[in-house]
């Protein structure tokens, strides 16, 4: 491998949401499969210091890393496509964090009386952050958030321009993703938006080396040379990113067009051909599944699917492991709250994901009651587990006012509560349990393997968290006496307490809740075991339902 670090910067033009994250992740995957040590970085030009405080309505899910960093969902894509990189706080930063560092340094007198300016001080800080992220890798793929032309993106573009100047053209590659729309009334693909977007980049001194054109149909040679000519890029450096049935097709389509060959050629990297056999086998199952299963996701932000991005991807992964496609059915918990339970009868498994705030929780509790009493496979994640505990306390343990301190702070039956050490801490962010924690799995209950142990096959796992409330240890004995199985716990040595991490029911086909977020660690080639088992149980329930239907006929 080359001695010099290599950088690939991925910018986007014309529109947002054309798949820059997936394109960057696909390039990362193809290079990693050639045996190159890859890392990925996301730079976001907005001023929030991190996305932790941003509404999932606006911004999609918050993706949490092992070290507790709250990042945006692109880090999720990177992690699903790139197998061996470990992502930390260094791999994602915003303009807010850059400015925070610059201002702190200014306050501490670190600029020795100079006027602190966007160029060079902010741009230097951006370069420092990029270089820190690349330390342990041979090559870094760095995605610049936003669209070329955004005012707040300018310091980032200036910083990457300087990096090419300093590191040398042979070590830095600019890949620009644009949109080439097909206008049906004209019967033509239009290249003008791409020309404008590249023009804008060139005005600030960035000449893209490679263009990746998002289209709904293949680009022929002629149109590629036309785009190349107007954008000052060789025709064989113009690639198409055609709409794909699955995001996991994208790296294979790139490889077919020779995108990774061109990248390695331009950066002078000598590496073998990528080994795509496992990836191809996985994609084959996605396209030709043997089975099909419907999973109801009972949530609050049902019309904004990016909120549950990692969950829906983990369901796909769990499906692949079972040779099944998974049809997600997004169910608005407020509909269930109104008593409309019919939709639940059409799904083979019910998943209640994480969330914050009181809206819709009674509907989720109703859905959980339905899953528990009708023996439908149930998977509760974070808030979903907390609500399963509340449902069990209310309807099985006779604690009719059972609730969470998040919704009813003044209530004597809060089975979900703040821990003693958190009480009195007023700053909201300060009390979150964030990042990786160890969970001890209970292997057996009443002489039988627990569902948790059946899934993991080991008794100690590390899982990522993002929550404030916990199952209250005051009520734990009562819950367990009534049949709730605590099948995973975290031993908090510092505070001398045990925290409930997982619960299940032994008299149910598959009913499991976890306080952590397993969806943050699932990969298509390494699906999360809890999702694999949940889909497996849901497939059995689907078969059971079909047999029952035949019986009725
Ligand atoms: N709102 C709950 C808590 O803070 C659950 C959080 C979540 O589901 N991520 O504990």
Coordinates of C-alpha atoms and ligand atoms in Angstrom, one line a residue:
X1 CA 0.0 0.0 0.0
X2 CA 1.1 3.5 -0.7
X3 CA 3.0 5.4 2.0
X4 CA 1.0 8.5 1.5
X5 CA -2.5 8.8 2.8
X6 CA -5.1 9.1 0.1
X7 CA -8.2 11.2 0.3
X8 CA -11.5 10.9 -1.7
X9 CA -13.8 13.9 -1.2
X10 CA -17.4 13.3 -2.2
X11 CA -19.5 16.5 -2.9
X12 CA -23.0 16.7 -4.1
X13 CA -24.7 19.1 -6.5
X14 CA -28.1 20.1 -7.8
X15 CA -30.3 18.6 -5.1
X16 CA -30.0 17.1 -1.7
X17 CA -31.1 13.5 -1.1
X18 CA -29.7 12.0 -4.2
X19 CA -27.8 9.4 -2.4
X20 CA -24.4 10.9 -1.6
X21 CA -24.0 8.9 1.6
X22 CA -24.7 5.6 -0.2
X23 CA -22.4 6.5 -3.1
X24 CA -19.6 7.4 -0.6
X25 CA -20.2 4.2 1.3
X26 CA -20.3 2.1 -1.9
X27 CA -16.9 3.4 -2.9
X28 CA -15.6 2.6 0.6
X29 CA -16.9 -0.9 0.4
X30 CA -15.3 -1.5 -3.0
X31 CA -11.9 -0.3 -1.9
X32 CA -12.1 -2.2 1.4
X33 CA -12.9 -5.4 -0.5
X34 CA -9.6 -4.9 -2.4
X35 CA -7.8 -5.2 0.9
X36 CA -7.3 -1.5 1.5
X37 CA -7.7 0.0 5.0
X38 CA -10.5 2.4 4.6
X39 CA -12.1 5.0 6.8
X40 CA -15.1 7.3 6.2
X41 CA -15.8 10.8 7.4
X42 CA -18.9 12.9 7.3
X43 CA -18.6 16.7 7.5
X44 CA -21.8 18.5 8.1
X45 CA -22.0 22.3 7.4
X46 CA -24.8 23.0 9.8
X47 CA -24.2 24.9 13.1
X48 CA -25.6 22.3 15.6
X49 CA -22.6 20.9 17.5
X50 CA -24.0 17.4 16.9
X51 CA -27.3 16.1 15.6
X52 CA -28.3 14.8 19.1
X53 CA -30.6 17.7 19.6
X54 CA -32.1 17.8 16.1
X55 CA -35.7 16.5 15.4
X56 CA -35.8 13.2 13.7
X57 CA -38.7 14.7 11.7
X58 CA -36.2 17.0 10.0
X59 CA -33.0 15.1 10.1
X60 CA -33.8 11.4 10.2
X61 CA -32.5 9.1 13.0
X62 CA -29.6 9.9 15.3
X63 CA -26.9 7.3 14.8
X64 CA -24.9 6.6 17.9
X65 CA -21.3 5.2 17.9
X66 CA -19.6 3.0 20.5
X67 CA -17.9 6.0 22.1
X68 CA -21.3 7.7 22.5
X69 CA -21.0 10.2 19.7
X70 CA -24.4 11.2 18.3
X71 CA -24.0 11.4 14.5
X72 CA -26.3 11.5 11.5
X73 CA -27.7 8.6 9.6
X74 CA -24.9 8.6 7.0
X75 CA -22.6 7.0 9.5
X76 CA -25.1 4.2 9.6
X77 CA -24.7 3.7 5.9
X78 CA -20.9 3.7 6.2
X79 CA -21.0 1.1 8.9
X80 CA -23.3 -1.1 6.9
X81 CA -21.1 -1.0 3.8
X82 CA -17.6 -0.9 5.3
X83 CA -16.9 -3.9 7.5
X84 CA -13.6 -3.2 9.3
X85 CA -13.5 0.4 10.2
X86 CA -14.2 1.6 13.7
X87 CA -16.0 4.9 13.7
X88 CA -15.6 7.3 16.5
X89 CA -16.2 11.0 17.3
X90 CA -13.4 11.8 14.8
X91 CA -15.4 10.4 11.9
X92 CA -18.2 12.9 12.0
X93 CA -18.1 16.6 12.7
X94 CA -20.2 19.7 12.0
X95 CA -19.5 23.3 11.4
X96 CA -20.8 23.8 14.9
X97 CA -18.1 21.7 16.3
X98 CA -15.4 23.4 14.2
X99 CA -16.5 26.8 15.3
X100 CA -16.7 25.7 18.9
X101 CA -13.1 24.6 18.8
X102 CA -12.0 27.8 17.1
X103 CA -13.9 30.1 19.5
X104 CA -12.6 28.1 22.5
X105 CA -9.0 28.5 21.3
X106 CA -9.6 32.2 20.7
X107 CA -10.9 32.7 24.2
X108 CA -7.9 30.9 25.6
X109 CA -5.6 33.3 23.7
X110 CA -4.5 30.6 21.3
X111 CA -4.4 32.9 18.3
X112 CA -1.9 35.3 19.9
X113 CA -3.9 38.4 19.2
X114 CA -4.5 37.7 15.5
X115 CA -7.8 38.5 13.9
X116 CA -9.6 35.2 13.8
X117 CA -11.1 34.5 10.3
X118 CA -12.9 31.8 8.3
X119 CA -9.8 31.6 6.1
X120 CA -7.3 30.4 7.5
X121 CA -8.5 29.7 11.0
X122 CA -11.8 27.8 10.4
X123 CA -10.4 26.1 7.3
X124 CA -7.3 25.0 9.3
X125 CA -9.5 23.5 12.0
X126 CA -11.4 21.6 9.3
X127 CA -8.1 20.3 7.9
X128 CA -6.9 19.3 11.4
X129 CA -10.2 17.4 12.0
X130 CA -9.9 15.6 8.6
X131 CA -6.3 14.6 9.2
X132 CA -7.1 13.3 12.7
X133 CA -9.8 11.0 11.3
X134 CA -7.5 9.5 8.7
X135 CA -4.7 8.6 11.1
X136 CA -5.4 4.8 11.3
X137 CA -6.3 4.2 7.7
X138 CA -4.7 4.2 4.3
X139 CA -7.5 5.9 2.5
X140 CA -10.3 8.1 3.7
X141 CA -13.6 8.8 1.9
X142 CA -14.9 12.1 3.2
X143 CA -18.4 13.2 2.4
X144 CA -19.2 16.9 2.4
X145 CA -22.8 17.4 3.7
X146 CA -25.2 19.7 1.9
X147 CA -25.2 20.8 -1.7
X148 CA -22.6 22.8 -3.6
X149 CA -23.8 26.4 -3.6
X150 CA -24.9 26.4 0.1
X151 CA -23.3 29.4 1.9
X152 CA -22.4 27.4 5.0
X153 CA -20.6 24.7 2.9
X154 CA -18.0 27.2 1.5
X155 CA -15.3 26.8 4.3
X156 CA -15.4 23.1 3.9
X157 CA -14.9 23.3 0.1
X158 CA -12.1 25.8 0.6
X159 CA -10.5 23.4 3.1
X160 CA -10.6 20.4 0.7
X161 CA -9.3 22.5 -2.1
X162 CA -6.3 23.3 0.1
X163 CA -5.8 19.7 1.0
X164 CA -5.4 18.8 -2.7
X165 CA -3.0 21.6 -3.2
X166 CA -0.9 20.5 -0.1
X167 CA -1.1 16.7 -0.5
X168 CA -0.7 16.5 -4.2
X169 CA -3.1 15.7 -7.0
X170 CA -2.0 12.0 -6.9
X171 CA -3.2 11.7 -3.4
X172 CA -6.5 13.5 -3.5
X173 CA -9.6 12.8 -5.6
X174 CA -12.7 14.9 -6.0
X175 CA -15.8 12.9 -6.8
X176 CA -19.0 14.9 -7.5
X177 CA -22.4 13.4 -7.4
X178 CA -25.0 15.2 -9.5
X179 CA -28.5 14.6 -10.9
X180 CA -29.1 14.0 -14.6
X181 CA -32.9 14.1 -14.9
X182 CA -34.9 12.6 -17.7
X183 CA -37.5 15.1 -18.9
X184 CA -40.3 13.0 -20.4
X185 CA -41.9 15.8 -22.4
X186 CA -38.6 16.3 -24.2
X187 CA -37.8 12.6 -24.2
X188 CA -34.3 13.6 -23.1
X189 CA -31.8 13.4 -20.3
X190 CA -30.7 16.9 -19.2
X191 CA -27.1 17.7 -18.4
X192 CA -27.5 21.4 -17.7
X193 CA -27.9 21.1 -13.9
X194 CA -24.7 19.1 -13.8
X195 CA -22.9 21.7 -15.8
X196 CA -24.0 24.4 -13.5
X197 CA -23.1 22.5 -10.4
X198 CA -19.6 21.8 -11.7
X199 CA -19.2 25.4 -12.8
X200 CA -19.9 26.4 -9.3
X201 CA -17.3 24.0 -7.9
X202 CA -14.7 25.2 -10.4
X203 CA -15.4 28.8 -9.5
X204 CA -14.1 28.0 -6.0
X205 CA -11.1 26.1 -7.4
X206 CA -12.3 22.6 -7.3
X207 CA -12.1 20.6 -10.5
X208 CA -13.9 17.3 -10.0
X209 CA -11.9 14.2 -11.1
X210 CA -14.9 11.9 -11.3
X211 CA -18.6 12.6 -11.9
X212 CA -21.2 10.3 -10.6
X213 CA -24.6 11.0 -12.2
X214 CA -27.7 10.0 -10.5
X215 CA -30.2 9.0 -13.2
X216 CA -33.2 6.8 -13.7
X217 CA -31.8 5.1 -16.8
X218 CA -28.3 4.2 -18.1
X219 CA -26.2 6.9 -19.6
X220 CA -24.8 6.0 -23.0
X221 CA -21.3 6.9 -24.1
X222 CA -22.4 9.9 -26.1
X223 CA -24.1 11.6 -23.2
X224 CA -21.1 10.8 -20.9
X225 CA -18.7 12.4 -23.4
X226 CA -21.0 15.4 -23.6
X227 CA -21.1 15.8 -19.8
X228 CA -17.3 15.2 -19.7
X229 CA -16.7 17.9 -22.4
X230 CA -18.7 20.6 -20.7
X231 CA -17.4 19.8 -17.2
X232 CA -13.8 19.3 -18.2
X233 CA -13.7 15.7 -17.1
X234 CA -12.7 12.7 -19.4
X235 CA -15.6 10.8 -20.7
X236 CA -14.4 7.6 -19.0
X237 CA -14.5 9.4 -15.6
X238 CA -18.3 10.0 -15.9
X239 CA -20.3 7.3 -14.2
X240 CA -23.9 6.7 -13.8
X241 CA -25.6 6.0 -10.5
X242 CA -28.8 4.5 -11.7
X243 CA -31.8 4.1 -9.4
X244 CA -31.4 0.7 -7.8
X245 CA -34.0 -1.7 -6.4
X246 CA -31.9 -2.1 -3.2
X247 CA -29.2 0.2 -1.8
X248 CA -27.0 -2.9 -1.6
X249 CA -27.0 -3.1 -5.5
X250 CA -25.2 0.3 -5.7
X251 CA -21.6 -0.9 -5.1
X252 CA -22.1 -3.8 -7.6
X253 CA -23.4 -1.4 -10.2
X254 CA -20.4 0.9 -9.6
X255 CA -18.0 -2.0 -10.0
X256 CA -19.7 -3.1 -13.2
X257 CA -19.0 0.4 -14.7
X258 CA -15.4 0.3 -13.4
X259 CA -15.7 3.1 -11.0
X260 CA -13.4 1.6 -8.4
X261 CA -10.8 0.7 -11.2
X262 CA -10.8 4.4 -12.1
X263 CA -10.5 5.6 -8.5
X264 CA -7.5 3.3 -7.8
X265 CA -5.9 4.2 -11.2
X266 CA -6.2 7.9 -10.5
X267 CA -4.8 7.6 -7.0
X268 CA -2.0 5.3 -8.1
X269 CA -3.1 2.5 -5.7
X270 CA -2.0 -1.0 -6.5
X271 CA -4.4 -3.4 -5.1
X272 CA -6.1 -6.6 -6.2
X273 CA -9.6 -6.9 -7.6
X274 CA -12.3 -6.7 -5.0
X275 CA -13.8 -9.9 -3.7
X276 CA -17.5 -9.3 -4.1
X277 CA -18.7 -12.9 -3.8
X278 CA -20.3 -12.6 -0.3
X279 CA -21.9 -9.3 -1.2
X280 CA -23.3 -10.7 -4.4
X281 CA -24.8 -13.7 -2.6
X282 CA -26.5 -11.4 -0.1
X283 CA -27.9 -9.2 -2.9
X284 CA -29.1 -12.4 -4.6
X285 CA -31.3 -13.2 -1.6
X286 CA -32.7 -9.7 -1.5
X287 CA -33.8 -10.1 -5.1
X288 CA -35.0 -13.7 -5.0
X289 CA -36.2 -14.4 -1.5
X290 CA -37.8 -17.7 -0.7
X291 CA -40.2 -16.3 1.9
X292 CA -42.0 -13.1 2.8
X293 CA -42.9 -11.7 6.1
X294 CA -44.8 -8.6 7.2
X295 CA -43.5 -6.7 10.2
X296 CA -45.6 -3.9 11.8
X297 CA -43.5 -1.0 13.1
X298 CA -45.6 0.9 15.6
X299 CA -44.2 4.4 15.8
X300 CA -44.9 8.1 16.1
X301 CA -43.2 9.6 13.1
X302 CA -44.7 7.2 10.7
X303 CA -44.6 9.4 7.7
X304 CA -40.9 10.1 7.9
X305 CA -39.1 6.8 7.3
X306 CA -35.6 8.1 7.8
X307 CA -36.4 8.2 11.5
X308 CA -36.2 4.4 11.5
X309 CA -33.5 3.9 8.9
X310 CA -31.3 1.6 10.8
X311 CA -34.3 -0.5 12.0
X312 CA -35.6 -0.9 8.5
X313 CA -32.2 -1.9 7.2
X314 CA -31.7 -4.3 10.2
X315 CA -35.0 -6.0 9.2
X316 CA -33.7 -6.4 5.7
X317 CA -30.5 -8.0 7.1
X318 CA -32.5 -10.3 9.4
X319 CA -34.6 -11.2 6.4
X320 CA -31.6 -12.1 4.3
X321 CA -30.4 -14.5 7.1
X322 CA -33.7 -16.2 6.8
X323 CA -34.0 -16.2 3.0
X324 CA -36.9 -13.9 3.4
X325 CA -38.0 -10.5 2.2
X326 CA -39.4 -8.3 5.0
X327 CA -42.3 -6.0 4.2
X328 CA -42.3 -3.2 6.8
X329 CA -45.8 -1.9 7.6
X330 CA -45.6 1.5 9.3
X331 CA -48.4 1.8 11.8
X332 CA -49.3 5.1 13.5
X333 CA -49.6 4.4 17.2
X334 CA -52.2 7.1 17.5
X335 CA -54.5 5.1 15.2
X336 CA -54.2 2.1 17.6
X337 CA -54.8 4.4 20.5
X338 CA -58.2 5.2 18.9
X339 CA -58.9 1.5 19.0
X340 CA -58.1 0.6 15.4
X341 CA -56.4 -2.7 16.0
X342 CA -57.3 -4.3 12.7
X343 CA -54.0 -3.5 11.0
X344 CA -52.2 -5.5 13.7
X345 CA -54.0 -8.6 12.5
X346 CA -52.3 -8.4 9.1
X347 CA -48.7 -8.5 10.3
X348 CA -46.6 -11.5 11.4
X349 CA -44.5 -9.7 13.9
X350 CA -44.7 -6.4 15.8
X351 CA -41.8 -4.1 16.5
X352 CA -42.0 -1.1 18.8
X353 CA -38.9 1.1 18.2
X354 CA -37.3 3.8 20.4
X355 CA -38.6 7.2 20.9
X356 CA -39.0 10.2 23.2
X357 CA -42.0 12.0 24.5
X358 CA -45.5 11.0 25.5
X359 CA -47.4 11.3 22.3
X360 CA -48.7 7.9 21.0
X361 CA -47.4 5.8 23.9
X362 CA -50.8 4.5 24.9
X363 CA -51.3 3.1 21.3
X364 CA -47.9 1.4 21.5
X365 CA -48.9 -0.2 24.8
X366 CA -52.1 -1.5 23.2
X367 CA -50.1 -3.0 20.4
X368 CA -47.8 -4.6 22.9
X369 CA -50.7 -6.0 24.8
X370 CA -52.1 -7.4 21.6
X371 CA -48.7 -9.1 20.7
X372 CA -48.4 -10.5 24.2
X373 CA -51.9 -11.9 24.5
X374 CA -52.2 -13.1 20.9
X375 CA -48.7 -14.8 20.9
X376 CA -47.5 -12.6 18.0
X377 CA -43.7 -12.2 17.9
X378 CA -42.8 -8.9 19.6
X379 CA -39.5 -7.0 19.6
X380 CA -39.3 -3.8 21.8
X381 CA -36.4 -1.6 21.3
X382 CA -35.4 1.0 24.0
X383 CA -38.7 2.9 24.5
X384 CA -40.4 -0.2 23.1
X385 CA -38.9 -2.3 25.9
X386 CA -39.9 0.3 28.5
X387 CA -43.5 0.2 27.3
X388 CA -43.5 -3.6 27.3
X389 CA -42.5 -3.5 31.0
X390 CA -45.3 -0.9 31.7
X391 CA -47.8 -3.1 29.9
X392 CA -46.8 -6.1 31.8
X393 CA -46.9 -4.3 35.1
X394 CA -50.4 -2.9 34.4
X395 CA -52.0 -6.0 33.0
X396 CA -50.1 -8.9 34.7
X397 CA -48.7 -7.5 38.0
X398 CA -51.9 -5.5 38.9
X399 CA -50.0 -2.2 39.0
X400 CA -52.7 -0.3 37.1
X401 CA -51.0 3.1 37.3
X402 CA -47.7 1.7 36.0
X403 CA -45.9 4.3 33.9
X404 CA -42.5 6.0 33.2
X405 CA -41.2 9.0 35.0
X406 CA -40.6 10.4 31.5
X407 CA -44.4 10.8 31.2
X408 CA -45.6 11.0 34.8
X409 CA -42.9 12.3 37.0
X410 CA -45.2 12.4 40.1
X411 CA -46.4 8.8 40.2
X412 CA -45.9 6.1 42.8
X413 CA -45.9 3.2 40.2
X414 CA -43.1 4.3 37.9
X415 CA -41.7 1.0 36.8
X416 CA -39.5 3.0 34.4
X417 CA -37.6 5.7 36.3
X418 CA -34.5 7.8 36.5
X419 CA -31.8 6.1 38.5
X420 CA -30.9 7.6 41.9
X421 CA -27.6 9.0 40.6
X422 CA -29.4 10.9 37.8
X423 CA -32.0 12.5 39.9
X424 CA -31.5 16.2 40.5
X425 CA -29.3 16.6 37.4
X426 CA -31.0 19.4 35.5
X427 CA -29.1 19.5 32.3
X428 CA -31.0 17.1 29.9
X429 CA -28.0 16.0 27.9
X430 CA -26.0 15.2 31.0
X431 CA -28.2 12.2 32.1
X432 CA -28.3 10.2 28.9
X433 CA -26.8 6.8 28.8
X434 CA -24.9 6.9 25.5
X435 CA -22.7 4.5 23.6
X436 CA -21.5 1.0 24.2
X437 CA -22.2 -0.9 27.5
X438 CA -21.6 -4.5 28.3
X439 CA -24.7 -6.7 28.8
X440 CA -24.5 -10.0 30.6
X441 CA -26.9 -12.5 29.1
X442 CA -28.8 -14.9 31.3
X443 CA -28.4 -18.2 29.5
X444 CA -31.1 -20.2 31.1
X445 CA -34.5 -19.7 32.7
X446 CA -36.5 -22.5 34.4
X447 CA -34.2 -25.0 32.8
X448 CA -34.6 -23.7 29.2
X449 CA -32.3 -21.5 27.1
X450 CA -33.5 -17.9 27.0
X451 CA -34.4 -16.4 23.7
X452 CA -31.6 -13.9 24.3
X453 CA -29.0 -16.7 24.6
X454 CA -30.4 -18.6 21.7
X455 CA -29.9 -15.5 19.6
X456 CA -26.4 -14.5 20.7
X457 CA -25.0 -17.8 21.6
X458 CA -22.7 -16.1 24.2
X459 CA -23.2 -14.6 27.6
X460 CA -21.6 -11.3 27.3
X461 CA -22.3 -8.7 24.5
X462 CA -21.6 -5.0 23.9
X463 CA -24.5 -2.9 22.7
X464 CA -25.1 0.8 22.1
X465 CA -27.4 3.0 24.1
X466 CA -29.2 6.3 23.9
X467 CA -31.7 6.8 26.6
X468 CA -32.3 8.4 30.0
X469 CA -34.7 6.1 31.8
X470 CA -34.3 2.6 33.1
X471 CA -36.4 -0.2 34.5
X472 CA -36.8 0.7 38.2
X473 CA -35.0 -1.8 40.5
X474 CA -37.7 -1.0 43.1
X475 CA -40.2 -3.0 41.0
X476 CA -37.9 -5.6 39.6
X477 CA -38.8 -8.3 42.1
X478 CA -42.5 -7.9 41.5
X479 CA -42.1 -8.0 37.8
X480 CA -40.0 -11.2 38.0
X481 CA -42.3 -12.9 40.4
X482 CA -45.1 -12.4 37.9
X483 CA -43.1 -14.0 35.1
X484 CA -41.1 -11.3 33.4
X485 CA -37.7 -12.8 32.6
X486 CA -34.8 -10.4 32.9
X487 CA -32.5 -12.0 30.4
X488 CA -29.8 -9.4 30.2
X489 CA -28.3 -6.9 32.6
X490 CA -25.5 -4.4 32.9
X491 CA -23.6 -4.3 36.1
X492 CA -22.8 -0.7 36.9
X493 CA -19.8 -1.2 39.3
X494 CA -19.3 2.5 39.7
X495 CA -22.7 3.1 41.2
X496 CA -23.1 -0.4 42.6
X497 CA -26.3 -1.1 40.7
X498 CA -27.6 -3.6 38.2
X499 CA -29.5 -2.2 35.2
X500 CA -32.1 -4.2 33.3
X501 CA -30.9 -4.5 29.7
X502 CA -33.2 -7.2 28.2
X503 CA -36.5 -8.8 29.1
X504 CA -38.5 -11.7 27.6
X505 CA -41.5 -13.9 28.3
X506 CA -41.0 -17.6 28.6
X507 CA -44.7 -18.5 27.8
X508 CA -44.7 -16.8 24.5
X509 CA -43.2 -17.8 21.1
X510 CA -40.9 -14.8 21.0
X511 CA -41.4 -11.7 23.1
X512 CA -38.2 -9.7 23.7
X513 CA -37.3 -6.2 24.7
X514 CA -33.9 -4.5 24.9
X515 CA -32.9 -1.3 26.5
X516 CA -30.2 -0.8 23.9
X517 CA -30.3 -0.3 20.1
X518 CA -29.3 -3.4 18.3
X519 CA -30.1 -1.8 15.0
X520 CA -27.0 0.3 15.3
X521 CA -24.7 -2.7 14.9
X522 CA -26.4 -4.7 12.2
X523 CA -24.7 -5.2 8.8
X524 CA -25.9 -6.9 5.7
X525 CA -23.0 -9.4 5.9
X526 CA -23.2 -9.6 9.7
X527 CA -26.9 -9.3 10.6
X528 CA -27.8 -8.6 14.2
X529 CA -28.7 -11.9 16.0
X530 CA -31.8 -10.4 17.6
X531 CA -33.2 -9.3 14.3
X532 CA -32.4 -12.7 12.8
X533 CA -34.3 -14.5 15.5
X534 CA -37.2 -12.0 15.5
X535 CA -37.7 -12.6 11.7
X536 CA -37.3 -16.3 12.2
X537 CA -40.1 -16.3 14.8
X538 CA -42.3 -14.0 12.6
X539 CA -41.9 -16.4 9.7
X540 CA -43.1 -19.2 11.9
X541 CA -46.0 -17.0 13.0
X542 CA -46.7 -16.3 9.2
X543 CA -46.8 -20.0 8.5
X544 CA -49.1 -20.6 11.5
X545 CA -51.4 -17.9 10.3
X546 CA -51.5 -19.4 6.8
X547 CA -52.4 -22.9 8.2
X548 CA -55.1 -21.3 10.4
X549 CA -56.5 -19.5 7.3
X550 CA -56.6 -22.8 5.4
X551 CA -58.4 -24.4 8.3
X552 CA -61.1 -21.7 8.2
X553 CA -61.6 -22.2 4.4
Ligands
LIG1 N1 -37.4 8.1 26.0 C1 -36.8 6.9 26.6 C2 -35.6 7.3 27.5 O1 -35.1 8.3 27.4 C3 -36.3 5.9 25.5 C4 -35.3 6.5 24.6 C5 -35.1 5.7 23.3 O2 -36.0 4.9 23.0 N2 -34.0 5.9 22.6 O3 -35.2 6.5 28.3

